[in-house]
Amino acid sequence: METKKLLEDSASYLMHTYNRFPVVLKKGRGVKVWSWEGKEYLDFVGGVATNCLGHCHPKVVVAVQKQVQRLIHVSNFYHIEPQIRLAKMLVTHSFADKVFFCNSGAEANEAAIKLARRYFKEHVGQNKFEVIATLNSFHGRTLATLTATGQDKFKVGFDPLLPGIRHVEFDNIDALKNAITNDTCAVLLEPLQGEGGVRIPDAEYLRQVRKLCDDHNILLILDEVQTGIGRTGKLFAYEHFGMAPDIMTLAKGLGGGVPIGALLATDKVAEAFQPGTHGSTFGGNPLACAAALATLDVVLEDGFVLDQCKRMGKYFRKRLEDLKKDFPDIVADIRGMGLLIGMELLRDGAPVVKACLERGMLINCTAGNVLRFMPPLIVTEKEIDSLIDVLEQVFDALA
Ligand SMILES: *Cc1c(COP(=O)(O)O)cnc(C)c1O
């Protein structure tokens, strides 16, 4: 079938929830993807921070192939080895003692809110239910996580939203302190805001939030759906800040591109979920767990991937800083951690994204004017250089 016909059928049969670019992608290897007609692109979107090892990493491919021949799915009425091993691996490498598996970031955050409420009501015996989230945040599209998301543009037409979720300014400890009441059960935060424009809090902020939660006996939920699995140069972003949450959610990078989400918690909190309290038919499915096990194996192997992420993140930011110096009328700010990097523009980002696409570079723009780069953690200097050359051409044409 030709691209033109595929695009027509796409418009005919898919709900129009995305303004997709007029490109049909067919295959990928590493940082490269190819369109239906064979045009080559470098992928700096990485499935929105999902393809942490690039496209079709051989170890993930083999793990999925082996698993798909053995067992694709059984229900959670039975034990399966890949799910047990994956939980053990996540617990070994994090603050957490227990894991619950689901299928997406929104589901993981939904479960986190349920766990926090249930912990106080059933486990502690206090009627605390209110969750404090932050403005500009993104937590997902289900009704609870949409309510928790601190951006009004996503909420239009979906009233009434969930009661018991309030918002305060991100990176403002006093605003959070003033918002806590006797009803507050949890604070829900991204360690750094991704979708909201790659916003990095003050180095002390998360530690202050931790202390505030301890002082008021409330739970701290960190949404590491975007920042987890090496994206910031450590396995989890909270490790940069010298603190740990009570509950953490993961999804995007966890399966190396295969859908899987996870809710992690300390034993004390996790005990609030007992048989019958929460569940997911597909959660922790053998195929998804096999993909996640292979992904984590590679990410943790000899520290190579995390090192590469740190080094390339530094190099990438330096090259972007140089561009900022050359184009002070176009570029306002560069910020990021590891390979989650934002370039704030003094103008709308959409035309830049489009011009880059035409020149074989996939990039993302969020919050209207922030170019967000989330390449696979295995990206090389040469690939970064190719993108910088294209950005330079595009900015030249704009200037
Ligand atoms: C993407 C994202 C989500 C939602 O994940 P889905 O898998 O799309 O449901 C939640 N939180 C953060 C921080 C995200 O970046």
mmCIF file of C-alpha atoms and ligand atoms in Angstrom:
data_model
loop_
_atom_site.group_PDB
_atom_site.id
_atom_site.type_symbol
_atom_site.label_atom_id
_atom_site.label_comp_id
_atom_site.label_asym_id
_atom_site.label_seq_id
_atom_site.Cartn_x
_atom_site.Cartn_y
_atom_site.Cartn_z
ATOM 1 C CA MET A 1 0.000 0.000 0.000
ATOM 2 C CA GLU A 2 1.208 3.515 -0.752
ATOM 3 C CA THR A 3 1.821 6.157 1.894
ATOM 4 C CA LYS A 4 -0.909 8.368 0.458
ATOM 5 C CA LYS A 5 -3.522 5.619 0.779
ATOM 6 C CA LEU A 6 -2.352 4.761 4.304
ATOM 7 C CA LEU A 7 -2.711 8.406 5.356
ATOM 8 C CA GLU A 8 -6.226 8.496 3.846
ATOM 9 C CA ASP A 9 -7.195 5.329 5.729
ATOM 10 C CA SER A 10 -5.664 6.741 8.899
ATOM 11 C CA ALA A 11 -7.940 9.786 8.610
ATOM 12 C CA SER A 12 -10.937 7.541 7.836
ATOM 13 C CA TYR A 13 -10.574 4.965 10.586
ATOM 14 C CA LEU A 14 -8.602 6.375 13.530
ATOM 15 C CA MET A 15 -10.074 8.724 16.100
ATOM 16 C CA HIS A 16 -8.463 12.088 15.582
ATOM 17 C CA THR A 17 -6.774 12.320 19.015
ATOM 18 C CA TYR A 18 -3.382 13.221 17.555
ATOM 19 C CA ASN A 19 -2.263 15.737 14.964
ATOM 20 C CA ARG A 20 0.166 13.275 13.456
ATOM 21 C CA PHE A 21 2.922 14.239 11.047
ATOM 22 C CA PRO A 22 2.269 12.932 7.500
ATOM 23 C CA VAL A 23 4.877 10.163 7.842
ATOM 24 C CA VAL A 24 4.312 6.419 8.137
ATOM 25 C CA LEU A 25 7.148 4.757 10.039
ATOM 26 C CA LYS A 26 8.021 1.210 9.104
ATOM 27 C CA LYS A 27 11.148 0.047 10.865
ATOM 28 C CA GLY A 28 13.897 1.151 13.205
ATOM 29 C CA ARG A 29 17.369 0.207 14.417
ATOM 30 C CA GLY A 30 19.175 2.044 17.206
ATOM 31 C CA VAL A 31 18.531 5.776 16.837
ATOM 32 C CA LYS A 32 17.419 5.436 13.193
ATOM 33 C CA VAL A 33 13.916 4.905 11.829
ATOM 34 C CA TRP A 34 12.741 4.553 8.253
ATOM 35 C CA SER A 35 9.485 5.649 6.664
ATOM 36 C CA TRP A 36 7.213 3.514 4.513
ATOM 37 C CA GLU A 37 9.063 4.765 1.385
ATOM 38 C CA GLY A 38 12.460 4.242 2.984
ATOM 39 C CA LYS A 39 13.348 7.806 4.016
ATOM 40 C CA GLU A 40 15.784 7.724 6.951
ATOM 41 C CA TYR A 41 15.314 9.737 10.150
ATOM 42 C CA LEU A 42 17.264 10.170 13.383
ATOM 43 C CA ASP A 43 14.852 9.757 16.270
ATOM 44 C CA PHE A 44 15.279 12.297 19.082
ATOM 45 C CA VAL A 45 11.752 11.652 20.344
ATOM 46 C CA GLY A 46 12.450 8.027 21.203
ATOM 47 C CA GLY A 47 8.771 7.145 21.499
ATOM 48 C CA VAL A 48 8.496 9.988 24.063
ATOM 49 C CA ALA A 49 11.353 8.785 26.297
ATOM 50 C CA THR A 50 10.264 5.184 25.878
ATOM 51 C CA ASN A 51 12.810 3.551 23.564
ATOM 52 C CA CYS A 52 15.659 3.925 26.042
ATOM 53 C CA LEU A 53 17.828 1.371 24.205
ATOM 54 C CA GLY A 54 16.838 2.583 20.751
ATOM 55 C CA HIS A 55 14.737 0.709 18.243
ATOM 56 C CA CYS A 56 14.779 -3.095 18.198
ATOM 57 C CA HIS A 57 17.708 -3.555 20.584
ATOM 58 C CA PRO A 58 18.932 -7.118 19.855
ATOM 59 C CA LYS A 59 18.728 -8.259 23.494
ATOM 60 C CA VAL A 60 15.142 -7.009 23.864
ATOM 61 C CA VAL A 61 14.191 -8.568 20.509
ATOM 62 C CA VAL A 62 15.624 -11.970 21.489
ATOM 63 C CA ALA A 63 14.014 -11.875 24.956
ATOM 64 C CA VAL A 64 10.597 -11.121 23.447
ATOM 65 C CA GLN A 65 11.049 -13.776 20.737
ATOM 66 C CA LYS A 66 11.919 -16.418 23.326
ATOM 67 C CA GLN A 67 9.016 -15.465 25.578
ATOM 68 C CA VAL A 68 6.455 -15.249 22.776
ATOM 69 C CA GLN A 69 7.118 -18.894 21.941
ATOM 70 C CA ARG A 70 6.867 -20.019 25.550
ATOM 71 C CA LEU A 71 3.910 -18.145 27.073
ATOM 72 C CA ILE A 72 2.216 -14.916 25.965
ATOM 73 C CA HIS A 73 -0.374 -14.445 28.666
ATOM 74 C CA VAL A 74 -1.952 -16.033 31.705
ATOM 75 C CA SER A 75 -4.013 -14.325 34.358
ATOM 76 C CA ASN A 76 -2.679 -12.979 37.628
ATOM 77 C CA PHE A 77 -4.415 -15.923 39.350
ATOM 78 C CA TYR A 78 -1.096 -17.724 38.787
ATOM 79 C CA HIS A 79 2.582 -16.971 39.331
ATOM 80 C CA ILE A 80 4.889 -16.366 36.380
ATOM 81 C CA GLU A 81 8.653 -16.305 36.541
ATOM 82 C CA PRO A 82 9.400 -13.148 34.471
ATOM 83 C CA GLN A 83 7.072 -11.050 36.658
ATOM 84 C CA ILE A 84 8.679 -12.308 39.872
ATOM 85 C CA ARG A 85 12.199 -11.718 38.546
ATOM 86 C CA LEU A 86 11.317 -8.217 37.325
ATOM 87 C CA ALA A 87 9.801 -7.244 40.674
ATOM 88 C CA LYS A 88 12.892 -8.513 42.463
ATOM 89 C CA MET A 89 15.155 -6.535 40.132
ATOM 90 C CA LEU A 90 13.208 -3.294 40.647
ATOM 91 C CA VAL A 91 13.204 -3.759 44.424
ATOM 92 C CA THR A 92 16.930 -4.562 44.463
ATOM 93 C CA HIS A 93 17.742 -1.328 42.647
ATOM 94 C CA SER A 94 15.337 1.092 44.347
ATOM 95 C CA PHE A 95 14.031 2.314 47.729
ATOM 96 C CA ALA A 96 10.973 0.082 47.329
ATOM 97 C CA ASP A 97 10.027 -3.272 48.878
ATOM 98 C CA LYS A 98 7.038 -4.243 46.714
ATOM 99 C CA VAL A 99 5.859 -3.810 43.126
ATOM 100 C CA PHE A 100 2.465 -3.846 41.395
ATOM 101 C CA PHE A 101 2.467 -4.114 37.593
ATOM 102 C CA CYS A 102 0.069 -2.413 35.189
ATOM 103 C CA ASN A 103 0.261 -1.287 31.562
ATOM 104 C CA SER A 104 0.856 2.445 31.366
ATOM 105 C CA GLY A 105 1.910 5.566 33.211
ATOM 106 C CA ALA A 106 -1.641 6.744 33.804
ATOM 107 C CA GLU A 107 -2.584 3.387 35.297
ATOM 108 C CA ALA A 108 0.446 3.444 37.577
ATOM 109 C CA ASN A 109 -0.449 6.931 38.841
ATOM 110 C CA GLU A 110 -4.107 5.964 39.199
ATOM 111 C CA ALA A 111 -2.988 3.021 41.359
ATOM 112 C CA ALA A 112 -0.673 5.295 43.375
ATOM 113 C CA ILE A 113 -3.561 7.623 44.273
ATOM 114 C CA LYS A 114 -5.723 4.640 45.231
ATOM 115 C CA LEU A 115 -2.924 3.165 47.348
ATOM 116 C CA ALA A 116 -2.328 6.441 49.216
ATOM 117 C CA ARG A 117 -6.019 6.892 50.033
ATOM 118 C CA ARG A 118 -6.495 3.295 51.079
ATOM 119 C CA TYR A 119 -3.341 3.323 53.188
ATOM 120 C CA PHE A 120 -4.771 6.031 55.456
ATOM 121 C CA LYS A 121 -8.419 4.967 55.458
ATOM 122 C CA GLU A 122 -8.024 1.218 55.912
ATOM 123 C CA HIS A 123 -4.511 0.714 57.168
ATOM 124 C CA VAL A 124 -3.888 3.710 59.444
ATOM 125 C CA GLY A 125 -7.530 4.395 60.220
ATOM 126 C CA GLN A 126 -7.504 8.098 59.312
ATOM 127 C CA ASN A 127 -9.911 9.667 56.832
ATOM 128 C CA LYS A 128 -7.237 11.368 54.724
ATOM 129 C CA PHE A 129 -7.998 11.559 51.013
ATOM 130 C CA GLU A 130 -6.643 14.757 49.524
ATOM 131 C CA VAL A 131 -3.748 14.669 47.047
ATOM 132 C CA ILE A 132 -1.665 17.770 46.377
ATOM 133 C CA ALA A 133 -0.173 17.880 42.887
ATOM 134 C CA THR A 134 1.679 20.678 41.084
ATOM 135 C CA LEU A 135 0.790 23.180 38.397
ATOM 136 C CA ASN A 136 2.228 22.426 34.979
ATOM 137 C CA SER A 137 2.532 18.711 35.776
ATOM 138 C CA PHE A 138 1.493 15.763 33.611
ATOM 139 C CA HIS A 139 0.256 12.517 35.150
ATOM 140 C CA GLY A 140 -1.914 10.881 32.481
ATOM 141 C CA ARG A 141 -5.322 10.845 30.809
ATOM 142 C CA THR A 142 -7.574 8.752 33.051
ATOM 143 C CA LEU A 143 -10.037 10.834 35.047
ATOM 144 C CA ALA A 144 -8.022 10.738 38.284
ATOM 145 C CA THR A 145 -4.658 11.353 36.620
ATOM 146 C CA LEU A 146 -6.146 14.020 34.350
ATOM 147 C CA THR A 147 -7.438 15.733 37.474
ATOM 148 C CA ALA A 148 -3.951 15.480 38.987
ATOM 149 C CA THR A 149 -2.389 16.915 35.829
ATOM 150 C CA GLY A 150 -1.730 20.608 36.432
ATOM 151 C CA GLN A 151 -2.570 21.882 32.944
ATOM 152 C CA ASP A 152 -6.090 23.086 32.138
ATOM 153 C CA LYS A 153 -5.792 22.551 28.374
ATOM 154 C CA PHE A 154 -6.119 18.766 28.844
ATOM 155 C CA LYS A 155 -9.268 19.049 30.968
ATOM 156 C CA VAL A 156 -11.646 20.919 28.677
ATOM 157 C CA GLY A 157 -14.994 19.152 28.320
ATOM 158 C CA PHE A 158 -14.382 16.405 30.871
ATOM 159 C CA ASP A 159 -16.116 17.875 33.918
ATOM 160 C CA PRO A 160 -16.853 16.875 36.595
ATOM 161 C CA LEU A 161 -13.333 15.837 37.512
ATOM 162 C CA LEU A 162 -12.305 13.915 40.635
ATOM 163 C CA PRO A 163 -12.804 15.629 43.999
ATOM 164 C CA GLY A 164 -9.916 15.791 46.457
ATOM 165 C CA ILE A 165 -6.996 16.826 44.243
ATOM 166 C CA ARG A 166 -5.473 20.308 44.540
ATOM 167 C CA HIS A 167 -2.587 22.064 42.820
ATOM 168 C CA VAL A 168 0.262 24.261 43.990
ATOM 169 C CA GLU A 169 3.173 25.873 42.178
ATOM 170 C CA PHE A 170 6.032 23.462 41.376
ATOM 171 C CA ASP A 171 9.409 24.134 43.016
ATOM 172 C CA ASN A 172 7.797 26.347 45.659
ATOM 173 C CA ILE A 173 8.074 24.741 49.085
ATOM 174 C CA ASP A 174 6.076 27.462 50.881
ATOM 175 C CA ALA A 175 3.121 27.029 48.531
ATOM 176 C CA LEU A 176 3.131 23.315 49.312
ATOM 177 C CA LYS A 177 3.478 23.888 53.039
ATOM 178 C CA ASN A 178 0.486 26.247 53.041
ATOM 179 C CA ALA A 179 -1.673 23.824 51.070
ATOM 180 C CA ILE A 180 -1.364 20.858 53.439
ATOM 181 C CA THR A 181 -4.444 20.208 55.584
ATOM 182 C CA ASN A 182 -5.578 17.458 57.959
ATOM 183 C CA ASP A 183 -7.238 15.816 54.942
ATOM 184 C CA THR A 184 -4.007 15.576 52.917
ATOM 185 C CA CYS A 185 -2.856 12.002 52.305
ATOM 186 C CA ALA A 186 -0.194 12.503 49.648
ATOM 187 C CA VAL A 187 1.920 14.833 47.566
ATOM 188 C CA LEU A 188 2.250 13.774 43.925
ATOM 189 C CA LEU A 189 5.188 15.150 41.920
ATOM 190 C CA GLU A 190 7.415 14.568 38.938
ATOM 191 C CA PRO A 191 11.058 14.938 40.108
ATOM 192 C CA LEU A 192 11.462 17.194 37.098
ATOM 193 C CA GLN A 193 8.560 18.168 34.882
ATOM 194 C CA GLY A 194 8.848 16.652 31.408
ATOM 195 C CA GLU A 195 5.685 17.382 29.451
ATOM 196 C CA GLY A 196 5.371 20.708 31.293
ATOM 197 C CA GLY A 197 8.507 22.010 29.543
ATOM 198 C CA VAL A 198 11.516 20.188 31.084
ATOM 199 C CA ARG A 199 11.462 22.131 34.360
ATOM 200 C CA ILE A 200 14.111 21.202 36.897
ATOM 201 C CA PRO A 201 13.503 22.136 40.538
ATOM 202 C CA ASP A 202 16.022 23.657 42.911
ATOM 203 C CA ALA A 203 18.485 21.029 44.198
ATOM 204 C CA GLU A 204 16.955 21.315 47.701
ATOM 205 C CA TYR A 205 13.285 21.203 46.707
ATOM 206 C CA LEU A 206 12.695 17.449 46.719
ATOM 207 C CA ARG A 207 14.518 17.029 50.030
ATOM 208 C CA GLN A 208 12.349 19.799 51.501
ATOM 209 C CA VAL A 209 9.225 18.106 50.156
ATOM 210 C CA ARG A 210 10.384 14.842 51.730
ATOM 211 C CA LYS A 211 10.834 16.541 55.095
ATOM 212 C CA LEU A 212 7.477 18.298 54.860
ATOM 213 C CA CYS A 213 5.758 14.971 54.139
ATOM 214 C CA ASP A 214 7.527 13.343 57.100
ATOM 215 C CA ASP A 215 6.646 16.223 59.431
ATOM 216 C CA HIS A 216 2.959 16.020 58.475
ATOM 217 C CA ASN A 217 2.784 12.238 58.215
ATOM 218 C CA ILE A 218 1.735 12.215 54.559
ATOM 219 C CA LEU A 219 2.975 10.091 51.663
ATOM 220 C CA LEU A 220 5.244 11.274 48.887
ATOM 221 C CA ILE A 221 4.459 9.863 45.440
ATOM 222 C CA LEU A 222 7.090 10.447 42.751
ATOM 223 C CA ASP A 223 5.916 10.094 39.168
ATOM 224 C CA GLU A 224 9.032 8.755 37.413
ATOM 225 C CA VAL A 225 7.089 7.591 34.376
ATOM 226 C CA GLN A 226 9.252 9.799 32.142
ATOM 227 C CA THR A 227 12.402 10.230 34.260
ATOM 228 C CA GLY A 228 12.870 6.592 35.355
ATOM 229 C CA ILE A 229 15.041 3.853 33.799
ATOM 230 C CA GLY A 230 18.193 5.850 33.227
ATOM 231 C CA ARG A 231 16.738 8.866 31.447
ATOM 232 C CA THR A 232 18.490 11.377 33.746
ATOM 233 C CA GLY A 233 21.773 9.442 34.022
ATOM 234 C CA LYS A 234 20.768 7.499 37.137
ATOM 235 C CA LEU A 235 18.345 4.583 37.160
ATOM 236 C CA PHE A 236 15.769 6.795 38.933
ATOM 237 C CA ALA A 237 15.842 10.598 39.067
ATOM 238 C CA TYR A 238 15.230 10.736 42.836
ATOM 239 C CA GLU A 239 18.768 9.349 43.310
ATOM 240 C CA HIS A 240 20.143 12.744 42.213
ATOM 241 C CA PHE A 241 18.382 14.533 45.038
ATOM 242 C CA GLY A 242 19.456 12.590 48.147
ATOM 243 C CA MET A 243 15.950 11.504 49.126
ATOM 244 C CA ALA A 244 13.451 8.749 48.347
ATOM 245 C CA PRO A 245 9.662 8.656 47.978
ATOM 246 C CA ASP A 246 7.170 6.303 49.648
ATOM 247 C CA ILE A 247 5.569 5.454 46.309
ATOM 248 C CA MET A 248 7.017 5.670 42.797
ATOM 249 C CA THR A 249 5.432 5.103 39.399
ATOM 250 C CA LEU A 250 7.207 3.898 36.254
ATOM 251 C CA ALA A 251 6.192 3.182 32.678
ATOM 252 C CA LYS A 252 7.710 4.733 29.549
ATOM 253 C CA GLY A 253 11.287 3.390 29.499
ATOM 254 C CA LEU A 254 10.585 0.302 31.582
ATOM 255 C CA GLY A 255 9.745 -2.076 28.730
ATOM 256 C CA GLY A 256 12.145 -0.604 26.183
ATOM 257 C CA GLY A 257 9.082 0.158 24.029
ATOM 258 C CA VAL A 258 6.790 -2.685 25.095
ATOM 259 C CA PRO A 259 3.841 -1.373 27.154
ATOM 260 C CA ILE A 260 4.270 -1.888 30.895
ATOM 261 C CA GLY A 261 3.759 0.256 33.982
ATOM 262 C CA ALA A 262 4.696 -0.260 37.597
ATOM 263 C CA LEU A 263 3.796 1.027 41.041
ATOM 264 C CA LEU A 264 6.554 0.665 43.643
ATOM 265 C CA ALA A 265 6.192 1.237 47.381
ATOM 266 C CA THR A 266 7.678 0.545 50.771
ATOM 267 C CA ASP A 267 6.346 -2.486 52.667
ATOM 268 C CA LYS A 268 4.507 -0.292 55.156
ATOM 269 C CA VAL A 269 2.479 1.409 52.416
ATOM 270 C CA ALA A 270 2.149 -1.580 50.080
ATOM 271 C CA GLU A 271 0.368 -3.546 52.811
ATOM 272 C CA ALA A 272 -2.715 -1.392 52.207
ATOM 273 C CA PHE A 273 -3.287 -3.353 48.979
ATOM 274 C CA GLN A 274 -4.617 -6.790 49.866
ATOM 275 C CA PRO A 275 -6.249 -9.431 47.638
ATOM 276 C CA GLY A 276 -9.224 -7.921 45.853
ATOM 277 C CA THR A 277 -8.280 -4.268 46.409
ATOM 278 C CA HIS A 278 -6.618 -3.575 43.079
ATOM 279 C CA GLY A 279 -5.777 -5.457 39.918
ATOM 280 C CA SER A 280 -5.082 -5.485 36.198
ATOM 281 C CA THR A 281 -5.797 -8.233 33.670
ATOM 282 C CA PHE A 282 -2.740 -7.547 31.551
ATOM 283 C CA GLY A 283 -0.546 -6.076 34.302
ATOM 284 C CA GLY A 284 2.838 -7.797 34.486
ATOM 285 C CA ASN A 285 2.067 -9.972 31.481
ATOM 286 C CA PRO A 286 4.902 -12.426 30.604
ATOM 287 C CA LEU A 287 5.761 -10.755 27.297
ATOM 288 C CA ALA A 288 5.961 -7.253 28.772
ATOM 289 C CA CYS A 289 7.992 -8.504 31.747
ATOM 290 C CA ALA A 290 10.439 -10.332 29.480
ATOM 291 C CA ALA A 291 10.978 -7.107 27.524
ATOM 292 C CA ALA A 292 11.450 -5.117 30.742
ATOM 293 C CA LEU A 293 13.885 -7.665 32.192
ATOM 294 C CA ALA A 294 16.037 -7.511 29.061
ATOM 295 C CA THR A 295 15.874 -3.695 29.046
ATOM 296 C CA LEU A 296 16.906 -3.408 32.714
ATOM 297 C CA ASP A 297 19.658 -5.994 32.192
ATOM 298 C CA VAL A 298 21.189 -3.868 29.450
ATOM 299 C CA VAL A 299 20.695 -0.549 31.266
ATOM 300 C CA LEU A 300 22.383 -1.870 34.410
ATOM 301 C CA GLU A 301 25.071 -3.961 32.678
ATOM 302 C CA ASP A 302 28.492 -2.526 33.625
ATOM 303 C CA GLY A 303 26.918 0.927 33.969
ATOM 304 C CA PHE A 304 27.650 1.481 30.275
ATOM 305 C CA VAL A 305 24.235 2.844 29.314
ATOM 306 C CA LEU A 306 24.013 5.181 32.316
ATOM 307 C CA ASP A 307 27.546 6.471 31.629
ATOM 308 C CA GLN A 308 26.728 6.996 27.974
ATOM 309 C CA CYS A 309 23.558 8.868 28.974
ATOM 310 C CA LYS A 310 25.499 11.154 31.328
ATOM 311 C CA ARG A 311 28.313 11.831 28.835
ATOM 312 C CA MET A 312 26.027 12.344 25.840
ATOM 313 C CA GLY A 313 23.664 14.472 27.904
ATOM 314 C CA LYS A 314 26.549 16.758 28.807
ATOM 315 C CA TYR A 315 27.821 16.890 25.239
ATOM 316 C CA PHE A 316 24.319 17.516 23.851
ATOM 317 C CA ARG A 317 23.655 20.374 26.299
ATOM 318 C CA LYS A 318 27.035 21.952 25.495
ATOM 319 C CA ARG A 319 26.276 21.882 21.744
ATOM 320 C CA LEU A 320 22.821 23.371 22.393
ATOM 321 C CA GLU A 321 24.372 26.085 24.598
ATOM 322 C CA ASP A 322 26.661 26.976 21.662
ATOM 323 C CA LEU A 323 23.592 27.259 19.419
ATOM 324 C CA LYS A 324 21.978 29.520 22.002
ATOM 325 C CA LYS A 325 25.006 31.842 21.812
ATOM 326 C CA ASP A 326 24.779 31.901 18.009
ATOM 327 C CA PHE A 327 21.016 32.523 17.962
ATOM 328 C CA PRO A 328 20.185 34.724 20.963
ATOM 329 C CA ASP A 329 17.019 35.966 19.227
ATOM 330 C CA ILE A 330 15.663 32.446 18.835
ATOM 331 C CA VAL A 331 16.845 30.471 21.883
ATOM 332 C CA ALA A 332 15.917 31.533 25.423
ATOM 333 C CA ASP A 333 17.157 28.690 27.636
ATOM 334 C CA ILE A 334 18.701 25.219 27.714
ATOM 335 C CA ARG A 335 17.945 22.887 30.621
ATOM 336 C CA GLY A 336 17.881 19.194 31.328
ATOM 337 C CA MET A 337 19.256 16.193 33.130
ATOM 338 C CA GLY A 338 20.920 13.316 31.335
ATOM 339 C CA LEU A 339 19.112 12.836 28.040
ATOM 340 C CA LEU A 340 15.920 14.668 28.923
ATOM 341 C CA ILE A 341 16.767 18.077 27.530
ATOM 342 C CA GLY A 342 14.663 21.147 26.827
ATOM 343 C CA MET A 343 15.488 24.100 24.587
ATOM 344 C CA GLU A 344 13.114 26.952 25.271
ATOM 345 C CA LEU A 345 12.562 29.149 22.250
ATOM 346 C CA LEU A 346 11.484 32.766 22.058
ATOM 347 C CA ARG A 347 8.928 31.678 19.486
ATOM 348 C CA ASP A 348 6.510 28.869 18.651
ATOM 349 C CA GLY A 349 8.331 25.535 18.314
ATOM 350 C CA ALA A 350 6.013 23.835 15.791
ATOM 351 C CA PRO A 351 7.656 25.296 12.631
ATOM 352 C CA VAL A 352 11.079 24.181 13.926
ATOM 353 C CA VAL A 353 9.800 20.636 14.482
ATOM 354 C CA LYS A 354 8.323 20.580 10.976
ATOM 355 C CA ALA A 355 11.511 21.898 9.354
ATOM 356 C CA CYS A 356 13.589 19.313 11.241
ATOM 357 C CA LEU A 357 11.262 16.526 10.087
ATOM 358 C CA GLU A 358 11.730 17.604 6.482
ATOM 359 C CA ARG A 359 15.498 17.368 7.052
ATOM 360 C CA GLY A 360 15.318 13.863 8.550
ATOM 361 C CA MET A 361 15.226 14.664 12.266
ATOM 362 C CA LEU A 362 12.417 13.658 14.616
ATOM 363 C CA ILE A 363 12.150 16.098 17.520
ATOM 364 C CA ASN A 364 9.331 17.056 19.880
ATOM 365 C CA CYS A 365 7.976 20.362 21.098
ATOM 366 C CA THR A 366 6.122 20.648 24.393
ATOM 367 C CA ALA A 367 4.472 23.517 26.284
ATOM 368 C CA GLY A 368 4.270 25.431 22.964
ATOM 369 C CA ASN A 369 7.851 26.665 22.745
ATOM 370 C CA VAL A 370 10.136 24.089 24.384
ATOM 371 C CA LEU A 371 11.927 21.681 22.063
ATOM 372 C CA ARG A 372 12.217 18.471 24.076
ATOM 373 C CA PHE A 373 14.929 15.966 23.205
ATOM 374 C CA MET A 374 14.580 12.383 24.504
ATOM 375 C CA PRO A 375 16.807 10.237 22.259
ATOM 376 C CA PRO A 376 17.684 6.639 23.094
ATOM 377 C CA LEU A 377 20.297 6.536 25.883
ATOM 378 C CA ILE A 378 22.717 4.936 23.411
ATOM 379 C CA VAL A 379 22.792 8.005 21.124
ATOM 380 C CA THR A 380 26.289 8.910 19.862
ATOM 381 C CA GLU A 381 28.172 12.224 19.459
ATOM 382 C CA LYS A 382 27.945 11.811 15.695
ATOM 383 C CA GLU A 383 24.165 11.518 15.812
ATOM 384 C CA ILE A 384 23.926 14.548 18.111
ATOM 385 C CA ASP A 385 26.204 16.474 15.717
ATOM 386 C CA SER A 386 23.858 15.637 12.816
ATOM 387 C CA LEU A 387 20.909 17.092 14.727
ATOM 388 C CA ILE A 388 22.851 20.212 15.711
ATOM 389 C CA ASP A 389 23.780 20.796 12.034
ATOM 390 C CA VAL A 390 20.111 20.585 11.072
ATOM 391 C CA LEU A 391 18.984 22.860 13.928
ATOM 392 C CA GLU A 392 21.609 25.369 12.795
ATOM 393 C CA GLN A 393 20.264 25.300 9.221
ATOM 394 C CA VAL A 394 16.702 25.672 10.476
ATOM 395 C CA PHE A 395 17.566 28.580 12.802
ATOM 396 C CA ASP A 396 19.565 30.228 10.009
ATOM 397 C CA ALA A 397 16.516 30.085 7.779
ATOM 398 C CA LEU A 398 14.358 31.564 10.576
ATOM 399 C CA ALA A 399 16.803 34.323 11.570
HETATM 400 C C1 LIG B 1 3.759 10.024 29.832
HETATM 401 C C2 LIG B 1 3.554 10.332 31.250
HETATM 402 C C3 LIG B 1 2.458 9.815 31.956
HETATM 403 C C4 LIG B 1 1.357 9.024 31.293
HETATM 404 O O1 LIG B 1 1.807 7.801 30.800
HETATM 405 P P1 LIG B 1 0.874 6.970 29.791
HETATM 406 O O2 LIG B 1 1.650 5.688 29.604
HETATM 407 O O3 LIG B 1 0.743 7.774 28.549
HETATM 408 O O4 LIG B 1 -0.419 6.746 30.470
HETATM 409 C C5 LIG B 1 2.376 10.067 33.307
HETATM 410 N N1 LIG B 1 3.308 10.796 33.945
HETATM 411 C C6 LIG B 1 4.375 11.310 33.298
HETATM 412 C C7 LIG B 1 5.389 12.089 34.064
HETATM 413 C C8 LIG B 1 4.528 11.107 31.929
HETATM 414 O O5 LIG B 1 5.566 11.653 31.285
#
